[in-house]
mmCIF file of C-alpha atoms in Angstrom:
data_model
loop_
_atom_site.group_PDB
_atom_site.id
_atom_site.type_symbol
_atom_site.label_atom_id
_atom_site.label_comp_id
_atom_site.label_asym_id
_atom_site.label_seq_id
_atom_site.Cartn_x
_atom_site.Cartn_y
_atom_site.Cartn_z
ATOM 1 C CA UNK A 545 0.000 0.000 0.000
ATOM 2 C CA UNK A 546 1.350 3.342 -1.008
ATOM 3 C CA UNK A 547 1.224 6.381 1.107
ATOM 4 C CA UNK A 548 -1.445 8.276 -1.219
ATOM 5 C CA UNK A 549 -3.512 4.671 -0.853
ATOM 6 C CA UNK A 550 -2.990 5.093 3.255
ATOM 7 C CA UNK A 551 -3.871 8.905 3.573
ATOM 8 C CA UNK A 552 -7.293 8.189 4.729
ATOM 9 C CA UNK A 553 -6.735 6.191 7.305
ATOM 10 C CA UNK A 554 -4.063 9.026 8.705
ATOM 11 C CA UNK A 555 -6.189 11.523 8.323
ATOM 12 C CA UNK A 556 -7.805 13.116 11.578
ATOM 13 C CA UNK A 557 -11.041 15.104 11.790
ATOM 14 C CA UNK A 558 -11.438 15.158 15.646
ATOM 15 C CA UNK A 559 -8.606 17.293 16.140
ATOM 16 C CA UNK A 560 -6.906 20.388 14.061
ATOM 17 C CA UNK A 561 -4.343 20.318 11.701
ATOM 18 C CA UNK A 562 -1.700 23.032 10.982
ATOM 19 C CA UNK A 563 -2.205 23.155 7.342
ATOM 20 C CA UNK A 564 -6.183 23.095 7.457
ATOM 21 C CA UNK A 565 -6.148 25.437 9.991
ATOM 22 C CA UNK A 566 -3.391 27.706 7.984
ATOM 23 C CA UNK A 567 -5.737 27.410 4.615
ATOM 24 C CA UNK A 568 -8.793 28.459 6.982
ATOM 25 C CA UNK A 569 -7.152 31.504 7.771
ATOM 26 C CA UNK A 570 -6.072 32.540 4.273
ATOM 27 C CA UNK A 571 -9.358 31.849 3.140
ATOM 28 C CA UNK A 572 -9.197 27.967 1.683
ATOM 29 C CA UNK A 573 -12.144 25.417 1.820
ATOM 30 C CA UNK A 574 -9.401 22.382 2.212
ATOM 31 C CA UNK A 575 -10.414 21.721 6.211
ATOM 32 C CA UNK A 576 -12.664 20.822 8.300
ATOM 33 C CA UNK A 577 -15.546 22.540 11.096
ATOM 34 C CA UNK A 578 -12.742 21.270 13.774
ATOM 35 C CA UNK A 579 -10.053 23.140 11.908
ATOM 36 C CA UNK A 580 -12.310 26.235 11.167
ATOM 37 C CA UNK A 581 -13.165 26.477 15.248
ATOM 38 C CA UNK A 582 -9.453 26.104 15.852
ATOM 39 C CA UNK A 583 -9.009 29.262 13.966
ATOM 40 C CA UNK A 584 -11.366 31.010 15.420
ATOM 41 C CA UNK A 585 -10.178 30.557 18.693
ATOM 42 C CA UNK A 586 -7.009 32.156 17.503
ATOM 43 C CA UNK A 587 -8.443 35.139 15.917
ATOM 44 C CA UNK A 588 -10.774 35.566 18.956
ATOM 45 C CA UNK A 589 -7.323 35.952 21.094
ATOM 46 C CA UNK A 590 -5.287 37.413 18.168
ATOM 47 C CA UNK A 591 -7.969 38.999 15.479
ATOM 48 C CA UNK A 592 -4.688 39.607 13.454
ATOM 49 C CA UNK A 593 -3.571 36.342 12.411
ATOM 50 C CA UNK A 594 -5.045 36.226 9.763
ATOM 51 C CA UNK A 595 -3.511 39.189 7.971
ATOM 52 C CA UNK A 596 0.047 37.469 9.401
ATOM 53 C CA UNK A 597 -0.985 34.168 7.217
ATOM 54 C CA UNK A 598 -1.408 36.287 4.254
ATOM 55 C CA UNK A 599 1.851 38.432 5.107
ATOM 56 C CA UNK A 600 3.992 35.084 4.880
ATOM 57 C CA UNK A 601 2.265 34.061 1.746
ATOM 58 C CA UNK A 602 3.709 37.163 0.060
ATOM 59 C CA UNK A 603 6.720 36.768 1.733
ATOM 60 C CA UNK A 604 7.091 33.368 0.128
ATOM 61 C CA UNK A 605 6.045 34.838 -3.744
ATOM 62 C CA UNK A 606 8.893 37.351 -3.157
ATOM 63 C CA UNK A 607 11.599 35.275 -2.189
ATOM 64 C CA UNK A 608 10.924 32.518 -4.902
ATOM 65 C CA UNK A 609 11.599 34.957 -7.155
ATOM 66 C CA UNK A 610 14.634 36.513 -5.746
ATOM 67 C CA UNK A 611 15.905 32.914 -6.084
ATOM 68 C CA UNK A 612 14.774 32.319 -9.252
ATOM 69 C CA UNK A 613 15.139 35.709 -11.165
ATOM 70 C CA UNK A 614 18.267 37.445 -8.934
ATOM 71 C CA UNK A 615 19.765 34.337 -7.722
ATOM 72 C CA UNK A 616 19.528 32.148 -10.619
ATOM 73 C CA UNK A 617 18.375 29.569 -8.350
ATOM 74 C CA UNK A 618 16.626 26.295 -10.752
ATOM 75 C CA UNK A 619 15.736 23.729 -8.219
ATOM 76 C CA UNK A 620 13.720 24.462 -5.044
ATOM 77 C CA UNK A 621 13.197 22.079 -1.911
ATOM 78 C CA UNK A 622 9.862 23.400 -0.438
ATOM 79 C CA UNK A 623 9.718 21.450 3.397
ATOM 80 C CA UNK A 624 6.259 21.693 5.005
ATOM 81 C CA UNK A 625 4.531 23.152 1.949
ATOM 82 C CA UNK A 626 1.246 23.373 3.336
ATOM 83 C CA UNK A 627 -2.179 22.738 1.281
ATOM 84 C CA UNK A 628 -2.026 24.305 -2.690
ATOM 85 C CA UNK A 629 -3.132 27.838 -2.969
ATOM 86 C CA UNK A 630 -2.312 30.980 -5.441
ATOM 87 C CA UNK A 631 1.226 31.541 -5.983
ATOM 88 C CA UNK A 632 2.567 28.321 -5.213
ATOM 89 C CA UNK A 633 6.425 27.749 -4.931
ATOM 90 C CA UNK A 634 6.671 26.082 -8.099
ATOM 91 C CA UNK A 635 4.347 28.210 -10.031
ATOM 92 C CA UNK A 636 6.378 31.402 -9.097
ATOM 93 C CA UNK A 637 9.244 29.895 -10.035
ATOM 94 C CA UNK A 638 8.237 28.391 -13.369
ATOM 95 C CA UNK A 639 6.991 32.101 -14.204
ATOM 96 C CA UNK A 640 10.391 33.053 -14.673
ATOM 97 C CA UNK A 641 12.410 29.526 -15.380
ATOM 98 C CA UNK A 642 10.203 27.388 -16.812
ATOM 99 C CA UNK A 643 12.834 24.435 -16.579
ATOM 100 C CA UNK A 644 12.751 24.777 -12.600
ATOM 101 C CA UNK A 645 12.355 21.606 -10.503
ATOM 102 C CA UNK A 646 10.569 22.074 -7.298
ATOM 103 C CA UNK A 647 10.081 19.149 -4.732
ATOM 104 C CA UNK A 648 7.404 19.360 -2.152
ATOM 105 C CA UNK A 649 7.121 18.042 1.455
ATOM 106 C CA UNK A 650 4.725 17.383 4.082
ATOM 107 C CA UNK A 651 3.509 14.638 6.191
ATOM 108 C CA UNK A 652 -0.061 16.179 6.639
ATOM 109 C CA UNK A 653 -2.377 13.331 4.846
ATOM 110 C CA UNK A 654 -4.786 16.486 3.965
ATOM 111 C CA UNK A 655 -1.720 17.646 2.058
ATOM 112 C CA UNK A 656 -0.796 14.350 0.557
ATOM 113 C CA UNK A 657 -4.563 13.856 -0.714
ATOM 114 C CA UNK A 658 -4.225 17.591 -2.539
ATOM 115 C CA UNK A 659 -0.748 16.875 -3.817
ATOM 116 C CA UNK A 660 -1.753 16.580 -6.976
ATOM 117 C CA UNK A 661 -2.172 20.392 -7.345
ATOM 118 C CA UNK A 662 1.641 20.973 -6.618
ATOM 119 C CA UNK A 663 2.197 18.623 -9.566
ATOM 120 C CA UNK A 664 1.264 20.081 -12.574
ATOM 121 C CA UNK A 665 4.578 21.306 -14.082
ATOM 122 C CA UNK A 666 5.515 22.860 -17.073
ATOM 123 C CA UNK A 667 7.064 20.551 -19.983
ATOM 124 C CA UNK A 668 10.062 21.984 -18.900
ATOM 125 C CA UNK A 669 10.545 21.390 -15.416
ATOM 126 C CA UNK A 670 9.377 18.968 -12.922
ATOM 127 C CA UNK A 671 7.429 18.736 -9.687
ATOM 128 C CA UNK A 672 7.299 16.024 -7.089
ATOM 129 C CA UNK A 673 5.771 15.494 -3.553
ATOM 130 C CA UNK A 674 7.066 13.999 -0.973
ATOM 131 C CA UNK A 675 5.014 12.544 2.015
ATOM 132 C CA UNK A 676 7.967 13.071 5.258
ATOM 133 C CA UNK A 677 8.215 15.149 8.494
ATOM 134 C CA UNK A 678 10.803 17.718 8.947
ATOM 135 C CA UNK A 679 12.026 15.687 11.821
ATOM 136 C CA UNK A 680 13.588 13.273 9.552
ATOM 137 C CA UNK A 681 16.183 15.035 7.118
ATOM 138 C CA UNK A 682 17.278 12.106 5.954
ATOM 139 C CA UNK A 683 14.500 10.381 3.920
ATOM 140 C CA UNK A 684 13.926 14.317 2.954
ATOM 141 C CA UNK A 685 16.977 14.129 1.242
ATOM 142 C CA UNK A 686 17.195 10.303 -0.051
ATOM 143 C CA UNK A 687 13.627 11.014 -1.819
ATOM 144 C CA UNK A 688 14.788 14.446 -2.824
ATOM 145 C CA UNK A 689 17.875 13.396 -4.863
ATOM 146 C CA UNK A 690 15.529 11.735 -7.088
ATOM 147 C CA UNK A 691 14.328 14.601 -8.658
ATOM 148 C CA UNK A 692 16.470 17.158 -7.547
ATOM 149 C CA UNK A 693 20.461 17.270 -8.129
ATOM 150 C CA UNK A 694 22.614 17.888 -5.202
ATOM 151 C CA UNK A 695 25.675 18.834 -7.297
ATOM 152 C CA UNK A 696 23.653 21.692 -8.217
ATOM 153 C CA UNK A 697 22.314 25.059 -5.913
ATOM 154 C CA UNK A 698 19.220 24.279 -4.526
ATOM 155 C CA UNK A 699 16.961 26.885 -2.746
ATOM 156 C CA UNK A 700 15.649 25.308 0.786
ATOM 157 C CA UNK A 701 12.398 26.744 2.006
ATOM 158 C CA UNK A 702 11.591 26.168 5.365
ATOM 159 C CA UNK A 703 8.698 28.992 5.935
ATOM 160 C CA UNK A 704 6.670 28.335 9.108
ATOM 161 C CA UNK A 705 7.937 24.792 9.803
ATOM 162 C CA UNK A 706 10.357 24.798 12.164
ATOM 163 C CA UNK A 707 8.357 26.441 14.617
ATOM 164 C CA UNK A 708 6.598 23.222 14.599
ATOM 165 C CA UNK A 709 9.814 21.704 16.163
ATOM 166 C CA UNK A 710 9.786 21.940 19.588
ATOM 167 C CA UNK A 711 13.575 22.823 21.580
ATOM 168 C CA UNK A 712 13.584 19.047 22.374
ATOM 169 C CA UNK A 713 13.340 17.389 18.715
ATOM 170 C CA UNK A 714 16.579 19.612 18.254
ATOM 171 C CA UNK A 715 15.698 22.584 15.319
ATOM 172 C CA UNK A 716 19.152 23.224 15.005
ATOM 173 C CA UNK A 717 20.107 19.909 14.289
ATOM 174 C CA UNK A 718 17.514 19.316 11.843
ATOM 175 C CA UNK A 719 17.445 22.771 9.671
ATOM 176 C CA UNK A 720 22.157 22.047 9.834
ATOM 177 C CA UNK A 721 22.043 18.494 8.714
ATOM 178 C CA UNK A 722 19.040 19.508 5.663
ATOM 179 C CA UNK A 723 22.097 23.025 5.146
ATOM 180 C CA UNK A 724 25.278 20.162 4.905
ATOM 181 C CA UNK A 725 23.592 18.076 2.093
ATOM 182 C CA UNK A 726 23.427 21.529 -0.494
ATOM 183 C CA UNK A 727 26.447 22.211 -2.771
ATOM 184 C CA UNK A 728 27.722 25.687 -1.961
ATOM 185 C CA UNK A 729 25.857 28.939 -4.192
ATOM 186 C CA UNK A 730 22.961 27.164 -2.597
ATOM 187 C CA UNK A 731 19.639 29.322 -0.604
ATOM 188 C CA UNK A 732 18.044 29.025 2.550
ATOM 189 C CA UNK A 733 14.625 30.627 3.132
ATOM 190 C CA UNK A 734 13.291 30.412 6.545
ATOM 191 C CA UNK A 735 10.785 32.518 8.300
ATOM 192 C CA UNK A 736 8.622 31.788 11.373
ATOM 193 C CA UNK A 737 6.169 33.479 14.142
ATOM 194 C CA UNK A 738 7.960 35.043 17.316
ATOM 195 C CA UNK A 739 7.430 35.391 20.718
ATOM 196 C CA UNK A 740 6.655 38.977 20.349
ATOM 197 C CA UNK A 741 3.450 40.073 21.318
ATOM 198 C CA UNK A 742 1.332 38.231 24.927
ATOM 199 C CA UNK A 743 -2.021 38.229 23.241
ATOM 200 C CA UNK A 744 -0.393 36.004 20.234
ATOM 201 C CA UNK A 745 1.103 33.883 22.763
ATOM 202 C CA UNK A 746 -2.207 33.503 24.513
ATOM 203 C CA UNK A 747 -3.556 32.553 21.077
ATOM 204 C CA UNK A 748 -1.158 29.872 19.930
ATOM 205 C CA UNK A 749 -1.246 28.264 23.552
ATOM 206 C CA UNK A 750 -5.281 27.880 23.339
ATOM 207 C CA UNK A 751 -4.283 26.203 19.661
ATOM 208 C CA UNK A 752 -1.573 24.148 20.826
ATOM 209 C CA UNK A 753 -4.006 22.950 23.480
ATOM 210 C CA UNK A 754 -6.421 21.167 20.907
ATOM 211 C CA UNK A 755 -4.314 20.917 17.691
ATOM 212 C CA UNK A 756 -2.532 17.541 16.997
ATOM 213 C CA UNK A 757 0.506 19.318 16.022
ATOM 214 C CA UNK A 758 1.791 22.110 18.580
ATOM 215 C CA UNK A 759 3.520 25.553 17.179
ATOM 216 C CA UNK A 760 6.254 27.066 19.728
ATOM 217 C CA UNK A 761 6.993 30.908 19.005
ATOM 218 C CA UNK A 762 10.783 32.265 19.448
ATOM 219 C CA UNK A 763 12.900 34.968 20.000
ATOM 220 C CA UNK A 764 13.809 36.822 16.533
ATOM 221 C CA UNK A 765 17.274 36.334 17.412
ATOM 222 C CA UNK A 766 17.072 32.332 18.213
ATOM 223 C CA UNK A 767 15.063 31.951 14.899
ATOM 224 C CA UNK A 768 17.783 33.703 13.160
ATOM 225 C CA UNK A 769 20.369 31.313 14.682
ATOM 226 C CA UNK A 770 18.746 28.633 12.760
ATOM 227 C CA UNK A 771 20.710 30.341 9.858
ATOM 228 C CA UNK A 772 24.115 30.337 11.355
ATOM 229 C CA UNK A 773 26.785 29.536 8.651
ATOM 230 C CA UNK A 774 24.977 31.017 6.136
ATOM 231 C CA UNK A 775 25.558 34.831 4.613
ATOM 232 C CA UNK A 776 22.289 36.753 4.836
ATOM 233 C CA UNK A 777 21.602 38.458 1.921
ATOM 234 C CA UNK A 778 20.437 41.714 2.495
ATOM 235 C CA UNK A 779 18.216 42.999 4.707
ATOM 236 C CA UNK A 780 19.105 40.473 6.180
ATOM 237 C CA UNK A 781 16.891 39.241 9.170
ATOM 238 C CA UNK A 782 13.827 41.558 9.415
ATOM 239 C CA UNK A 783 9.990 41.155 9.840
ATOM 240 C CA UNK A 784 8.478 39.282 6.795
ATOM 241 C CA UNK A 785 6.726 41.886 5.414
ATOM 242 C CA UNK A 786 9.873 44.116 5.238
ATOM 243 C CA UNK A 787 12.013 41.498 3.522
ATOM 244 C CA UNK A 788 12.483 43.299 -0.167
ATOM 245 C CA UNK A 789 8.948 44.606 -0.148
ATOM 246 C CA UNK A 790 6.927 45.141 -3.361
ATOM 247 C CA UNK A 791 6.572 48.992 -3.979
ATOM 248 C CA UNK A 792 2.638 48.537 -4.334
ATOM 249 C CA UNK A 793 2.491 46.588 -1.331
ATOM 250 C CA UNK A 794 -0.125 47.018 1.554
ATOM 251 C CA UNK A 795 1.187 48.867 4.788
ATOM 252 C CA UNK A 796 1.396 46.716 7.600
ATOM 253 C CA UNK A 797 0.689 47.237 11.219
ATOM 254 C CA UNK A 798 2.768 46.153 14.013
ATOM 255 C CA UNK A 799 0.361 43.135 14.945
ATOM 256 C CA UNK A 800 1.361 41.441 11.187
ATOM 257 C CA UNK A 801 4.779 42.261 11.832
ATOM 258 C CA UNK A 802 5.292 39.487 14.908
ATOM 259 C CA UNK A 803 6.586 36.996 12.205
ATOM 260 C CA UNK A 804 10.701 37.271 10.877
ATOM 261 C CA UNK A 805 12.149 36.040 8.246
ATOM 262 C CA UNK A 806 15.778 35.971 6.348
ATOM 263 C CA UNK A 807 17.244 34.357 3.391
ATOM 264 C CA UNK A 808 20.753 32.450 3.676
ATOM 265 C CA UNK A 809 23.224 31.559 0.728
ATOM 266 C CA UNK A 810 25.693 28.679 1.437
ATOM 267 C CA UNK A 811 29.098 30.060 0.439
#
């Protein structure tokens, strides 16, 4: 029996999910009434969050193309993708370089039964999903290598995943040993929440509280250290919305700026 064959019998509706409860926020109809409540909860504690979720969606648009267009970047490695939406990874990317490959993980069945959406490539390039957890690098990159070539840059984008990793399961370890495998010239992406604001805290808590899958907000600086090694290209690391903002975009408030992110290349 194949994963996609097994995803039903993963899949649980009694409790939320990260990436049902994430499309519920930016609007999706991939989740379920559990999911939906979950995210009310939040916005009932944090009526922001939602405009966050759509400020790291745009932060993810503009740094796939930085890689792509600036950075010459042709393969991506997209870890804890989420559920399909507008703008994905590998559609941004194909915009500019149609022969990019872009490989896709998650281990959210939800995600896996959707995956088909992240797979429809141009003739040029190629897409492929891969059902694995973060917390295992290594089948990551052993099912990776298959499509992607590790002699060649890769861009890593781990946006709102490792804040899924609590201190114990060892972020650092994880995000360094996914950094050794890529060739030098190669990109990290990473962004996540922080430990910024109380009534955000308060919200995530009352989520973590239900949810099957717990989020665990940092410091800007410890998320930042995640990146250690790497040269951050400029600004460097900064609130997501102010990493190389569009000229037309929206002004942000200081409640959708409790979120950092940064983009690392390998040298």
């Amino acid at each position: 029996m194949t994963d996609r064959d097994d995803w039903s019998s993963r899949l649980q509706t009694d409790r939320p999910h990260s990436a049902r409860v994430w499309d519920y926020l930016l609007g999706g109809k991939n989740h379920y009434l559990v999911d939906s409540r979950a995210g009310d909860l939040i916005l009932e504690n944090f009526p922001e969050f939602a405009a966050i979720a759509r400020v790291q969606r745009r932060f993810l648009e503009r740094v796939v193309r930085f890689l792509a267009r600036d950075a010459g970047i042709r393969q991506f490695l997209d870890v804890g993708t989420g559920l399909p939406t507008a703008n994905n990874t590998h559609e941004v990317a194909q915009r500019i370089a149609p022969e990019s490959r872009v490989v896709y993980v998650d281990n959210d069945p939800i995600v896996l039964a959707h995956a088909d959406a992240l797979l429809h490539s141009t003739p040029e390039g190629r897409c492929a999903y891969l059902d694995a957890d973060v917390r295992d690098p290594r089948k990551i990159l052993d099912q990776a290598a298959h499509t992607l070539d590790f002699d060649r840059p890769v861009g890593l984008m781990l946006l709102n995943i490792m804040g899924q990793v609590s201190d114990e399961e060892g972020p650092e370890r994880i995000v360094a040993e996914l950094v050794d495998a890529l060739p030098r010239g190669s990109y990290v992406a990473l962004s996540d929440g922080t430990a910024t604001s109380d009534r955000l805290k308060v919200a995530v808590e009352a989520y973590n509280a239900q949810s099957v899958n717990t989020y665990h907000l940092r410091a800007p600086e410890r998320i930042g250290s995640f990146l250690r090694g790497l040269r951050l290209v400029e600004p460097g690391l900064v609130r997501s919305a102010d990493w190389r903002p569009d000229p037309e975009s929206e002004a942000v408030t200081r409640e959708q700026g409790h979120a950092v992110g940064a983009v690392g290349v390998k040298e």
